[in-house]
XYZ file of N, CA and C in Angstrom:
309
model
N 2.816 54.325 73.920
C 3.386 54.535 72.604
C 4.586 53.612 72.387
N 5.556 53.836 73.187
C 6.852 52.775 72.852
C 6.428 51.273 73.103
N 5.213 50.727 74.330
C 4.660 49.321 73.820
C 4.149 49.365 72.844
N 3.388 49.946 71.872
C 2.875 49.883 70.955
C 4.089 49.497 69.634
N 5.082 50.127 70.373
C 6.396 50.381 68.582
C 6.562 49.127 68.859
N 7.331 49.087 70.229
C 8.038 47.476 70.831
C 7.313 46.288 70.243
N 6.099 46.132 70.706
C 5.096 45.042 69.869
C 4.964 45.085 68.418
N 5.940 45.565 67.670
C 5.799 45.420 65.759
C 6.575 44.373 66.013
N 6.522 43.701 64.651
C 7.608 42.781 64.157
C 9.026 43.594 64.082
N 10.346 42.712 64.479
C 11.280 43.202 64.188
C 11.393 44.507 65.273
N 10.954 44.789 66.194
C 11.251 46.267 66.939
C 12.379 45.660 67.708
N 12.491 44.559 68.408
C 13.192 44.323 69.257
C 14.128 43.986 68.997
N 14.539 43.920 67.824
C 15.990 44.500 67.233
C 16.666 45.768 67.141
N 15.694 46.751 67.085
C 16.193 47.916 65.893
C 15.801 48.662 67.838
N 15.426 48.152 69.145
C 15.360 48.651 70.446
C 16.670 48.342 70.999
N 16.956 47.440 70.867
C 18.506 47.131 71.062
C 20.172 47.438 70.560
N 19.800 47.195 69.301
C 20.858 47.896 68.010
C 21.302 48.740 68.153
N 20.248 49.863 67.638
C 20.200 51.460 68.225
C 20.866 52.187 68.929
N 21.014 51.323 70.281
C 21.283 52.046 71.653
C 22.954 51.704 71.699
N 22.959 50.329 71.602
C 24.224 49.285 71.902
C 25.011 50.080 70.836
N 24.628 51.004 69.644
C 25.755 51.093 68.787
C 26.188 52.522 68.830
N 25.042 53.301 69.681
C 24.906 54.749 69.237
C 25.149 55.434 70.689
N 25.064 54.362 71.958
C 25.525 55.202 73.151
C 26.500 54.427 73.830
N 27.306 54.908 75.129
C 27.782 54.186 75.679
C 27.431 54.627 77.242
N 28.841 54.223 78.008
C 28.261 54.602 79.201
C 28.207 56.233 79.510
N 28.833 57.120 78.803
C 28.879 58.598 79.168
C 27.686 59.467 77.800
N 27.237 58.555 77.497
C 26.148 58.957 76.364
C 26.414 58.972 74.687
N 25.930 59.610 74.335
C 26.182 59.157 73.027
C 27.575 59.408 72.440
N 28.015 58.195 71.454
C 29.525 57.880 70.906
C 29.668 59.373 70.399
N 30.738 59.662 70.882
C 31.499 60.979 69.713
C 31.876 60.713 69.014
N 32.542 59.643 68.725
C 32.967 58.724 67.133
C 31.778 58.861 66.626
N 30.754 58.157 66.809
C 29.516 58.635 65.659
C 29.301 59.461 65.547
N 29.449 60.512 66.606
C 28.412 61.617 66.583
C 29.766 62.738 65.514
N 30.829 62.454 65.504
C 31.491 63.217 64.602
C 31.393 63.040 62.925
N 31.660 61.316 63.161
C 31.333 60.895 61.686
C 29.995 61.172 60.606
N 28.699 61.587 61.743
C 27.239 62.250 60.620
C 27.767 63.112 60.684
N 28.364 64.280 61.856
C 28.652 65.865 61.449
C 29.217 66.216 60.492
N 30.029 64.966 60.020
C 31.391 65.357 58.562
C 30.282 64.502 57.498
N 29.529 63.572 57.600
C 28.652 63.274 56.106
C 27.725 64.442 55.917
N 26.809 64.847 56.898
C 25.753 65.733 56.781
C 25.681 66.438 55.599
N 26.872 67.574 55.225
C 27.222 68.568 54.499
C 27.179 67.556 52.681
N 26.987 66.491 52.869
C 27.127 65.793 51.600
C 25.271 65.083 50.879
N 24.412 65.850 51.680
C 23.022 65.585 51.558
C 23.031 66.895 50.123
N 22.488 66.343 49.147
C 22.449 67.444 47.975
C 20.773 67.719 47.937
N 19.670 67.521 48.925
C 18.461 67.005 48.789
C 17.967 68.218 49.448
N 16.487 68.622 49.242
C 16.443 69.605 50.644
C 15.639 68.498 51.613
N 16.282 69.312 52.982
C 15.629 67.622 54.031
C 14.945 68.760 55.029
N 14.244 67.938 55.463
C 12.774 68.373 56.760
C 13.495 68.295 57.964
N 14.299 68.541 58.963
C 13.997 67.867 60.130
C 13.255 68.325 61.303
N 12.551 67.681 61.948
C 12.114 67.739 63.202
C 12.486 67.615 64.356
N 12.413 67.837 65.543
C 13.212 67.750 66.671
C 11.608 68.131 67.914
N 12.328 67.873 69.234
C 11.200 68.146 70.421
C 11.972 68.638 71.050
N 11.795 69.946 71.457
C 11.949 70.365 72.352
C 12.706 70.049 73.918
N 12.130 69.076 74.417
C 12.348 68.125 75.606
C 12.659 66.179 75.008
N 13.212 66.426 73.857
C 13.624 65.301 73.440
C 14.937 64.804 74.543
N 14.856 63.242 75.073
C 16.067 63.046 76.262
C 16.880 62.112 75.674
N 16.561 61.788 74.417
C 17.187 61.134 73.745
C 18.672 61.437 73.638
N 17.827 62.552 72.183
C 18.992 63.270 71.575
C 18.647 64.841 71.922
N 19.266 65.426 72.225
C 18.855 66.963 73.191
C 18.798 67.616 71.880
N 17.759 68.675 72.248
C 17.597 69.873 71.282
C 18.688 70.562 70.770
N 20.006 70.836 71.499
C 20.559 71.546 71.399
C 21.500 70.641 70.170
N 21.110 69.496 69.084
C 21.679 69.019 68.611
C 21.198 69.313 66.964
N 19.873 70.218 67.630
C 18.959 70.279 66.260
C 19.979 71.116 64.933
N 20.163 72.965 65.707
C 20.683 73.794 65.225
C 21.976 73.295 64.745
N 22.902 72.768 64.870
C 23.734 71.984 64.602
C 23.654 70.979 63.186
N 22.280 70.003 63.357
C 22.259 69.170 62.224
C 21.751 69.974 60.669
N 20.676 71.142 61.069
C 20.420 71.831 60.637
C 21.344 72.883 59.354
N 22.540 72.866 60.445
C 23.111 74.219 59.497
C 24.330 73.498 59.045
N 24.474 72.070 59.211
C 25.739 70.815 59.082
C 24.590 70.462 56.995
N 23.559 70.790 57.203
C 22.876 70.012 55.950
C 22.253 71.505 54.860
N 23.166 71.246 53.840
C 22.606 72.426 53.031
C 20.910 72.031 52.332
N 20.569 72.661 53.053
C 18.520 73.225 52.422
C 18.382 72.639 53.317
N 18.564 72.855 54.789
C 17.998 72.100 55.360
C 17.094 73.276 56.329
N 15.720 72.671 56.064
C 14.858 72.892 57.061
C 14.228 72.945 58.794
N 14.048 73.779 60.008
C 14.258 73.025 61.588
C 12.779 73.551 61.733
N 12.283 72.284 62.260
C 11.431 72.979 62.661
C 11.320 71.878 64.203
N 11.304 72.807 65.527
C 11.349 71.756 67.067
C 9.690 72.314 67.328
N 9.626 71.134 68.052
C 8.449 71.343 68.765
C 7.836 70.990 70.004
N 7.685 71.963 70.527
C 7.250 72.549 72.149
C 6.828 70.978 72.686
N 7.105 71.114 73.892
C 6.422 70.278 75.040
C 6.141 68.762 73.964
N 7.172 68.537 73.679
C 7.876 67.148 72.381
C 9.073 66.611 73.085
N 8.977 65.051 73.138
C 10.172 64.447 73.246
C 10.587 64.223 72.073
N 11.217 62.521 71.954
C 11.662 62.123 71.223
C 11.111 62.094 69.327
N 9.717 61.319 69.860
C 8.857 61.201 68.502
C 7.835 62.142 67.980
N 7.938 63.531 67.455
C 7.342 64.166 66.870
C 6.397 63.848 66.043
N 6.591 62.347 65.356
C 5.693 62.623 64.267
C 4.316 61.627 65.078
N 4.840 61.281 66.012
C 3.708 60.670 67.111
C 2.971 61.412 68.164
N 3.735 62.762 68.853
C 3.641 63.371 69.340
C 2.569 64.285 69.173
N 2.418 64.769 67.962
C 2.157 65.761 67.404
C 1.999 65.164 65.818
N 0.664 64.569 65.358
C 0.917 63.657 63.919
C 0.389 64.824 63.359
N -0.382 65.974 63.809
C -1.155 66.548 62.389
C -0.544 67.457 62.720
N 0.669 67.977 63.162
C 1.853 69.402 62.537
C 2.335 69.020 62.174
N 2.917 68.055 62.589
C 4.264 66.841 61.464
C 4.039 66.853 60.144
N 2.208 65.798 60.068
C 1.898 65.536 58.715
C 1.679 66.792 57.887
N 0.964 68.074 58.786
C 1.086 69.469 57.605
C 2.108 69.916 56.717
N 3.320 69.677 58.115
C 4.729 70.202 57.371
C 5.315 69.482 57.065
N 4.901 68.488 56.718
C 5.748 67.076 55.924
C 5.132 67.690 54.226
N 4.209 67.685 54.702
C 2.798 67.747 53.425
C 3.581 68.948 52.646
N 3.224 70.506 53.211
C 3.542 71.571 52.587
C 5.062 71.360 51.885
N 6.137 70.664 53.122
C 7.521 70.216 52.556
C 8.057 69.508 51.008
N 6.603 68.641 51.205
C 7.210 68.434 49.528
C 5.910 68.445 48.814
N 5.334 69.367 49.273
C 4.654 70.140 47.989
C 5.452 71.055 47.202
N 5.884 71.684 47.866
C 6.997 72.829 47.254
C 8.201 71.986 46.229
């Protein structure tokens, strides 16, 4: 799966970028990670998010958090899921993407 992303045009930017801007050596920046916690609350939209369970990225325990930081915001994690849910798992994703903005 990640050779597959890696081999698009342009991945091997946005594989590098990413990391170099969003972690350091003790894991991810708390400067960033404070600065979405204080925008979040400014989403006027209702938003979907997804999360995995065993995500090693960004840990689950970050979901409930982004969740209740975003008014209408929706959680839905999912079991025995890392990082990419909507790869992981494309036809629960795509249902509850689907039903999400059907409503």
């Amino acid at each position: 799966m990640c050779y597959e992303l890696g081999s698009l045009p342009g991945a091997t930017g946005i594989f590098t970028i990413c990391p170099a801007r969003g972690i350091d050596f003790f894991g991810q920046r708390t400067k960033l990670t404070k600065l979405l916690r204080k925008e979040l609350n400014k989403l006027n939209v209702p938003t979907l998010i997804f999360w995995g369970r065993q995500d090693r990225i960004i840990p689950v325990s970050h979901a409930p958090i982004a969740a209740a930081s975003i008014p209408n915001a929706k959680l839905t994690v999912f079991d025995k899921c890392g990082h990419m849910p909507m790869f992981e798992y494309p036809e629960g994703f795509n249902k509850l993407t689907l039903d999400f903005l059907a409503k």
